[in-house]
Coordinates of C-alpha atoms and ligand atoms in Angstrom, one line a residue:
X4 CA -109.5 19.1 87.3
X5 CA -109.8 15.4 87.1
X6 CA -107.8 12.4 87.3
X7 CA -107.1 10.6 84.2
X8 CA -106.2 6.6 84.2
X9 CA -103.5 4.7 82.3
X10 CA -102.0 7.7 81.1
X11 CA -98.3 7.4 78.8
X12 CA -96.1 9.8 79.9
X13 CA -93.8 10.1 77.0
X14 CA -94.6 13.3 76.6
X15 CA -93.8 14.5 80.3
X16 CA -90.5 13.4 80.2
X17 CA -87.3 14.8 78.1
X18 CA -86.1 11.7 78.0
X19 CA -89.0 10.4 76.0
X20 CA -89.7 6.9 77.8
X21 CA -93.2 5.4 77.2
X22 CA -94.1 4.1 80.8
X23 CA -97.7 4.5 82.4
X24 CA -99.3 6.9 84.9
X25 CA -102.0 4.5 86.7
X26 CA -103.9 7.5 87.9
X27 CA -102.6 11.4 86.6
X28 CA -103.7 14.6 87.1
X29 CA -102.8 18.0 85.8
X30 CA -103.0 20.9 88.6
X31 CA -102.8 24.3 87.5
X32 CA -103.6 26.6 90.2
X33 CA -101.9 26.5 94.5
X34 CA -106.0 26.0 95.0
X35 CA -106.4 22.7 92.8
X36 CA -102.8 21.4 94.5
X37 CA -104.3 21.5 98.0
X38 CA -106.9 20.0 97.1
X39 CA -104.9 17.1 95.8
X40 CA -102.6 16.8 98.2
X41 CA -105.9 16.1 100.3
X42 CA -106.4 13.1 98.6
X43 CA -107.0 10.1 100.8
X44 CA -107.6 7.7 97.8
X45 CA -103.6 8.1 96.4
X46 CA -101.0 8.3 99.6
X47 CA -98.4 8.0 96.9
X48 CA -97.8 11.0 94.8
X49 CA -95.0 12.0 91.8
X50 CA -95.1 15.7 90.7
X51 CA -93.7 16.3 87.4
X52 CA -92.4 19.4 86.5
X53 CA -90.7 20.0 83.1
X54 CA -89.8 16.4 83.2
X55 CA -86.0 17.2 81.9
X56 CA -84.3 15.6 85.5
X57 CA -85.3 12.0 85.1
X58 CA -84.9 8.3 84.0
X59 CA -88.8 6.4 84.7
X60 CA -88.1 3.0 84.5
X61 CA -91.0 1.7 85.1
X62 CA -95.0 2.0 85.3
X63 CA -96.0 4.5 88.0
X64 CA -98.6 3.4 90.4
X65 CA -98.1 6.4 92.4
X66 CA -100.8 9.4 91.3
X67 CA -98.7 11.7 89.0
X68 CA -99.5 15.4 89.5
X69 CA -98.5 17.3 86.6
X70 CA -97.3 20.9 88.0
X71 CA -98.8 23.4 85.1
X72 CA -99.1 26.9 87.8
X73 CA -98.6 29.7 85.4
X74 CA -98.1 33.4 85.2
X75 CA -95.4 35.9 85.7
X76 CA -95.4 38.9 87.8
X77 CA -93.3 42.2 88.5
X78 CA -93.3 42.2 92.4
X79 CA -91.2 45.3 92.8
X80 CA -88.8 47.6 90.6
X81 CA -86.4 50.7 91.1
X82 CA -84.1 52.5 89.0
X83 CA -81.8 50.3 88.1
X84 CA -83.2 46.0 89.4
X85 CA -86.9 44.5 89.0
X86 CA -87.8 41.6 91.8
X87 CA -89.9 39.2 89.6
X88 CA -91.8 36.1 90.8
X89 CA -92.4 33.1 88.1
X90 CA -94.9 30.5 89.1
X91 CA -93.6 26.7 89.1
X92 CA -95.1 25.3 85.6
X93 CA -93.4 28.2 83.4
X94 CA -91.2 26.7 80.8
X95 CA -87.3 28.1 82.4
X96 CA -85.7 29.0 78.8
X97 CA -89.6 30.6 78.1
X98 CA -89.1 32.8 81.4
X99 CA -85.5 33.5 80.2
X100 CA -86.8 34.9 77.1
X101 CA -89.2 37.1 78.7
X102 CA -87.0 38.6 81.2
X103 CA -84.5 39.7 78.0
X104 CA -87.7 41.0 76.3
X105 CA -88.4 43.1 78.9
X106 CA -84.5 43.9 79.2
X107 CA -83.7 42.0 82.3
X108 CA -80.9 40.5 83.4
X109 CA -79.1 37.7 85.3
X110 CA -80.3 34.7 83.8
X111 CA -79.1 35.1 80.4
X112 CA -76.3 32.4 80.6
X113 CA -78.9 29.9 81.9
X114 CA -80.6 30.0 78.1
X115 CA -82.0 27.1 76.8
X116 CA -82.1 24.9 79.8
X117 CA -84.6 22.3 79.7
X118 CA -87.2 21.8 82.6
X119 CA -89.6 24.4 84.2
X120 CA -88.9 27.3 86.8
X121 CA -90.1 25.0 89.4
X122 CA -87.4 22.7 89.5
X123 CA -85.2 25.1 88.8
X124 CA -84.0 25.1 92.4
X125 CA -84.1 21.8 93.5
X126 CA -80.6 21.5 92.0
X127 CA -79.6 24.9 91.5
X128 CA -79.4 24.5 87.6
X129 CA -75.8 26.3 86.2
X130 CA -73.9 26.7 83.1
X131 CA -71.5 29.2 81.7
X132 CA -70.4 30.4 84.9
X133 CA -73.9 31.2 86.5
X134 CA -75.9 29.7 89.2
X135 CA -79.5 29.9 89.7
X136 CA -78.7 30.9 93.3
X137 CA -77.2 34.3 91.7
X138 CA -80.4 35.8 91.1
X139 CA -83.1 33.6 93.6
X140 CA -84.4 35.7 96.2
X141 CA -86.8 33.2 97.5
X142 CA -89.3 30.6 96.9
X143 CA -93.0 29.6 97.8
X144 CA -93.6 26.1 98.9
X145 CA -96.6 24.1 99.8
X146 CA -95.6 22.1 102.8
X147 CA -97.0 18.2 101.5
X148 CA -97.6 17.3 105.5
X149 CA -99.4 20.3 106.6
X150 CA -100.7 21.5 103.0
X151 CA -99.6 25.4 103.6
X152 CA -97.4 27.6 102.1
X153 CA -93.8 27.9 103.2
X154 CA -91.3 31.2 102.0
X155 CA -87.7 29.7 101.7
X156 CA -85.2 32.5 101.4
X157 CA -81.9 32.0 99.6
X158 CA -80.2 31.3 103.1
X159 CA -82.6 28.6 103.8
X160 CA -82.4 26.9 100.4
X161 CA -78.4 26.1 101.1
X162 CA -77.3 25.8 97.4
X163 CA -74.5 24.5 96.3
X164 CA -73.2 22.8 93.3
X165 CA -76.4 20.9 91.7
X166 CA -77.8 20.5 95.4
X167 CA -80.1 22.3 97.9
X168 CA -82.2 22.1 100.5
X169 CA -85.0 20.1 98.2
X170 CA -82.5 17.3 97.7
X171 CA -81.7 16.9 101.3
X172 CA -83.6 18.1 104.6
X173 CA -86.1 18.8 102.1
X174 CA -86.4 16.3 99.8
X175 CA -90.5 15.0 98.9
X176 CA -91.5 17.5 101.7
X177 CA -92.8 20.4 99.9
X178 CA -93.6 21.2 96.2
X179 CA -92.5 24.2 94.9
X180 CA -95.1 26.5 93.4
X181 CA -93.0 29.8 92.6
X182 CA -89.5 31.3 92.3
X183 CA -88.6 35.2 93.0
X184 CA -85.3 36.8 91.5
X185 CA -83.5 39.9 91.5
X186 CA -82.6 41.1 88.0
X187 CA -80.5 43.9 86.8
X188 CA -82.6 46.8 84.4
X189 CA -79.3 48.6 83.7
X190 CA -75.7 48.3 84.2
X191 CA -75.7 44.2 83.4
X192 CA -73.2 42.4 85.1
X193 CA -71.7 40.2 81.4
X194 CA -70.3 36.9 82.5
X195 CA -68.3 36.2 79.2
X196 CA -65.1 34.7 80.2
X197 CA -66.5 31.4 80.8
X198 CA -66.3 28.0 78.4
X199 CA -66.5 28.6 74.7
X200 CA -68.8 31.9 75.4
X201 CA -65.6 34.1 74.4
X202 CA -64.8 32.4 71.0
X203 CA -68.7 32.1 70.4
X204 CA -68.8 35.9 70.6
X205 CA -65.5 36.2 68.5
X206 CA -67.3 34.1 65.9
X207 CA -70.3 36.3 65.9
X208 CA -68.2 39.5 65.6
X209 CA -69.6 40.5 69.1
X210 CA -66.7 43.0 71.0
X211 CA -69.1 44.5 73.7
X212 CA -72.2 42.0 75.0
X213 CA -75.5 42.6 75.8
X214 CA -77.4 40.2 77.5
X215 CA -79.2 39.2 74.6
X216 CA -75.7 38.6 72.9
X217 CA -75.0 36.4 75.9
X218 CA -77.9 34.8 75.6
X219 CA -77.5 33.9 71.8
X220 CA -74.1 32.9 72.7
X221 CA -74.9 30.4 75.0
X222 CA -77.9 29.2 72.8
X223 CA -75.6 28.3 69.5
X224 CA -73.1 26.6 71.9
X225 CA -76.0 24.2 73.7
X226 CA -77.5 23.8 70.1
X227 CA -74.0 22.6 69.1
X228 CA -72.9 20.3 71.5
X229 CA -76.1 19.1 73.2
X230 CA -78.9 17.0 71.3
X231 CA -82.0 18.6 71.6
X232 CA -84.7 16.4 73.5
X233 CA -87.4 17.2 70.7
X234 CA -84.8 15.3 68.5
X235 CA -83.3 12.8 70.9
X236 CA -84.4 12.1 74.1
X237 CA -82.1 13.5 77.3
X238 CA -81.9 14.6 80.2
X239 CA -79.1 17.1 80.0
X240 CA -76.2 16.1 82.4
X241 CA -76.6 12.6 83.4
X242 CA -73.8 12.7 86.4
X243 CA -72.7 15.7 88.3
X244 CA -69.0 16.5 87.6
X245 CA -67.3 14.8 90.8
X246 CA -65.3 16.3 93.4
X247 CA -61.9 14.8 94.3
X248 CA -59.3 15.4 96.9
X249 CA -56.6 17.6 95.6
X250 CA -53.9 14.5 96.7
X251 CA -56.1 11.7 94.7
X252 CA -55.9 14.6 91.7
X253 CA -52.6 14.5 91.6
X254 CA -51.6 11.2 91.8
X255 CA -54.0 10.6 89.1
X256 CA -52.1 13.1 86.9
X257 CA -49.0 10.6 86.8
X258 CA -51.4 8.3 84.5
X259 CA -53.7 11.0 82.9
X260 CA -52.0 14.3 82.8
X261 CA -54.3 15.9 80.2
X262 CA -56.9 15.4 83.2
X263 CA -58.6 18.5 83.6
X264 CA -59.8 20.0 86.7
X265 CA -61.7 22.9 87.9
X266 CA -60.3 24.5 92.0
X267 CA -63.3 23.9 94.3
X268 CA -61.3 24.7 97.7
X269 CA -57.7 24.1 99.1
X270 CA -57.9 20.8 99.0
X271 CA -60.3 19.7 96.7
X272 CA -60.7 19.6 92.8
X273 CA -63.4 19.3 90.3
X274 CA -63.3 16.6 87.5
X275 CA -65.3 16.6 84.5
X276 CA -67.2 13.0 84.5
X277 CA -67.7 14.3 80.5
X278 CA -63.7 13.5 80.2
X279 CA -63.7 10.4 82.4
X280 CA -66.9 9.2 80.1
X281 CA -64.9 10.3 77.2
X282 CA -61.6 8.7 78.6
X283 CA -63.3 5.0 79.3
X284 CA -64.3 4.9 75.6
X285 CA -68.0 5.7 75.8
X286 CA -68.6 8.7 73.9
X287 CA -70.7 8.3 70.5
X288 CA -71.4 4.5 72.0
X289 CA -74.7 2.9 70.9
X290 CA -76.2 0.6 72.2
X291 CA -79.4 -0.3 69.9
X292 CA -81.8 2.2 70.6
X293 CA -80.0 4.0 73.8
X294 CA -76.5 5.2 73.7
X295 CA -74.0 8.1 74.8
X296 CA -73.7 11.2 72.7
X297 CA -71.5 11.6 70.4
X298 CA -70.5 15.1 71.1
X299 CA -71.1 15.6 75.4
X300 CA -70.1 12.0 76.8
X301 CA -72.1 13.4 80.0
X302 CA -75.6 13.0 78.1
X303 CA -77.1 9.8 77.5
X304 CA -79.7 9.5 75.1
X305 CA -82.8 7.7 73.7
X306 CA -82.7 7.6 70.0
X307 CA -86.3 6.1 70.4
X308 CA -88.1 3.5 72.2
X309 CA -85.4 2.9 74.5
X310 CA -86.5 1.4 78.2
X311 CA -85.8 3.4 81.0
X312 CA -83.8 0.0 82.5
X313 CA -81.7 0.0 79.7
X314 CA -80.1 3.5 79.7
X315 CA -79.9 2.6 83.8
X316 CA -77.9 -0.2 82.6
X317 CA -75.4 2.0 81.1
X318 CA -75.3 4.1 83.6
X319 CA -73.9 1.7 85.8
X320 CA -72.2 0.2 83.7
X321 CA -70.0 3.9 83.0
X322 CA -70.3 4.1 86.8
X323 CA -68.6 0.7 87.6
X324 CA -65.9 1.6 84.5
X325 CA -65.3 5.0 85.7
X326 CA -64.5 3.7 89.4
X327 CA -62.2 0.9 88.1
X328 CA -60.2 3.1 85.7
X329 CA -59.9 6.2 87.8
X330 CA -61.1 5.5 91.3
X331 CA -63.7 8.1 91.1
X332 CA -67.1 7.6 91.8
X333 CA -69.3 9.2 89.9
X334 CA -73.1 10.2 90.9
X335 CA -76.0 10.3 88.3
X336 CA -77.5 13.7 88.4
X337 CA -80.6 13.0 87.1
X338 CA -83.8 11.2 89.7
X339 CA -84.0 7.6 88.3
X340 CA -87.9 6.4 89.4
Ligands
EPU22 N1 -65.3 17.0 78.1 C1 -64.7 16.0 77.5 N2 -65.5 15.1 76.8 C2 -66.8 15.3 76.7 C3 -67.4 16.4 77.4 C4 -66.6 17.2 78.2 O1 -63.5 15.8 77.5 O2 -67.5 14.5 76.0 C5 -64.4 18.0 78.9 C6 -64.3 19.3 78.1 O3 -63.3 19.3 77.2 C7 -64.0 20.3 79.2 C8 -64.8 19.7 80.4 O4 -65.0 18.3 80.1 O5 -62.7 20.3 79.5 C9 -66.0 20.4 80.8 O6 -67.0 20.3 79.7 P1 -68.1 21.4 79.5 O7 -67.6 22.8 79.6 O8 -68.9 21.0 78.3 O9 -69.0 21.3 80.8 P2 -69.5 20.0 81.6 O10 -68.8 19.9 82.9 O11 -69.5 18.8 80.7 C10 -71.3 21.4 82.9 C11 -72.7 21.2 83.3 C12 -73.7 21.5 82.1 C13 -73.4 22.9 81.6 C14 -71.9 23.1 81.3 C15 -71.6 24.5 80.8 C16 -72.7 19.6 85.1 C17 -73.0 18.2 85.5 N3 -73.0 19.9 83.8 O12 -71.0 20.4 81.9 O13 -75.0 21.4 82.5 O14 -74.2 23.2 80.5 O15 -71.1 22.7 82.4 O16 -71.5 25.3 82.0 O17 -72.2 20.4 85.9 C18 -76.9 20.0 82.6 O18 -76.9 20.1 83.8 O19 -77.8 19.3 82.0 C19 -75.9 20.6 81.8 C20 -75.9 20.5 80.5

């Protein structure tokens, strides 16, 4: 374990921007992290998981500690559920594949998202009507002020939509080092009513799913709709879908009424940014070497060489449109830096 100087992170991010790491170091054990976090030399630190939640816009000075803690284990099983504990630096869609190998399930409609299992919680990564929070039983955490490890259960994590406890009380406190979930052996619970899972199974003559079926399903509808980062840079969502007062909703629906919305409480709605994006004319927009994609209007991409200030640009510019047509404010999801 060493630290490296005037390294290009290109490769550490899904996004593909070439900016500099002044000093970088890849830690692969909780050992080698202590000792890190020890360093007197580097106050300033960036950990980088999977790299598939942010926009660098510029050179880091700060050191940049690569997470890369691997391994997998079976903490405890019965008849029918298995407690499994991933460590930080396994790839998430990897750790998906494994549990179906082994014929676990829970996480089967999370396929195919980008980023490692350490980040995972930060924002509670979703899709297809499933939450990380469904299956996390707890997390290990190494406390960056007092360099020991802290157990977060589910309770103290508070997750909600795309947020937790690591994005607020949280937040550049502790580094997550492992995640333990709760999967099914037997008697799957199928989540197949949601999005286009139910005519994705119709199309591949599925009538009764397993959770590899699920799993497949969910892959051919990401493949479909969302570029993949080896291909085009991304980040996956840009914004998070915003939430409106039900009132403000339906006023808007005098102007808009093709507006969708998802319920969120009694008086409160959620609004796809995707159709806002779409609405303000964005979608398939490029701008040079950056742009909006032309089949999700929530993903922004680099179709090579783009500058991390650029695709902030358009970010606010969307932003600023968004608010003037709508009203709406929308937030970027992604950790600009
Ligand atoms: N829509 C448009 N135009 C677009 C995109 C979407 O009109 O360009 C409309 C769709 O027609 C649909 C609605 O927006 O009515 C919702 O679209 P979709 O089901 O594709 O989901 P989303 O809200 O755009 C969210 C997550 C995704 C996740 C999908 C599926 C957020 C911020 N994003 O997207 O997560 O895969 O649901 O569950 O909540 C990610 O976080 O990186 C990510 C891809």
């Amino acid at each position: 374990m060493y630290i490296q100087h005037n390294i290009s992170l290109k490769s550490y991010n899904t996004f593909g921007i070439d900016v500099t790491a002044k000093y970088f170091i890849s830690v692969s054990s909780i050992e080698d992290l202590k000792t890190v976090l020890q360093l007197k030399d580097h106050p300033n630190k960036l950990f980088l998981g999977g790299g598939s939640n942010i926009l660098l816009t510029k050179d880091q000075e700060a050191l940049v500690i690569h997470l890369n803690i691997k391994g997998i284990e079976i903490v405890s099983e019965v008849e029918d559920a298995v407690t499994v504990k991933a460590c930080a630096g396994e790839n998430w869609h990897e750790f998906v594949l494994w549990c179906l190998n082994k014929g676990y399930g829970g996480i089967e409609n999370l396929s195919l998202i980008p980023g490692n299992v350490g980040t995972a919680p930060i924002q509670n990564i979703g899709a297809y009507g499933v939450e990380l929070k469904d299956t996390f039983v707890s997390c290990e955490a190494l406390s960056i002020t007092n360099n020991t490890l802290k157990t977060f259960s589910k309770a103290d994590c508070n997750f909600d939509y795309r947020n937790s406890i690591f994005k607020q009380q949280a937040k550049g406190k502790y580094v997550i080092t492992s995640v333990t979930f709760k999967l099914s052996k037997k008697n799957h619970k199928i989540h197949a009513n949601y999005g286009a899972i139910a005519s994705q199974l119709e199309l591949m003559k599925v009538n009764t799913p397993t959770i590899t079926d699920i799993s497949n399903a969910v892959i051919a509808i990401r493949e479909s709709k969302l570029p993949n980062p080896k291909e085009i840079g991304n980040s996956g969502s840009f914004f998070k879908n915003p939430v409106i007062p039900k009132t403000q909703y339906q006023s808007l629906l005098q102007s808009f009424n093709d507006m969708p919305s998802y319920p969120v409480s009694n008086d409160e709605v959620k609004v796809p940014a995707g159709w806002l994006i779409e609405k303000a004319g964005f979608k398939g927009k490029r701008f040079g070497n950056y742009g909006v994609h032309k089949k999700q209007a929530l993903v922004l991409v680099n179709y090579g060489n783009a500058k991390g200030e650029d695709i902030l640009g358009l970010s606010r510019l969307i932003q600023k449109t968004i608010e003037r047509i709508f009203g709406i404010p929308i937030e970027a999801e992604v950790n600009i830096l």
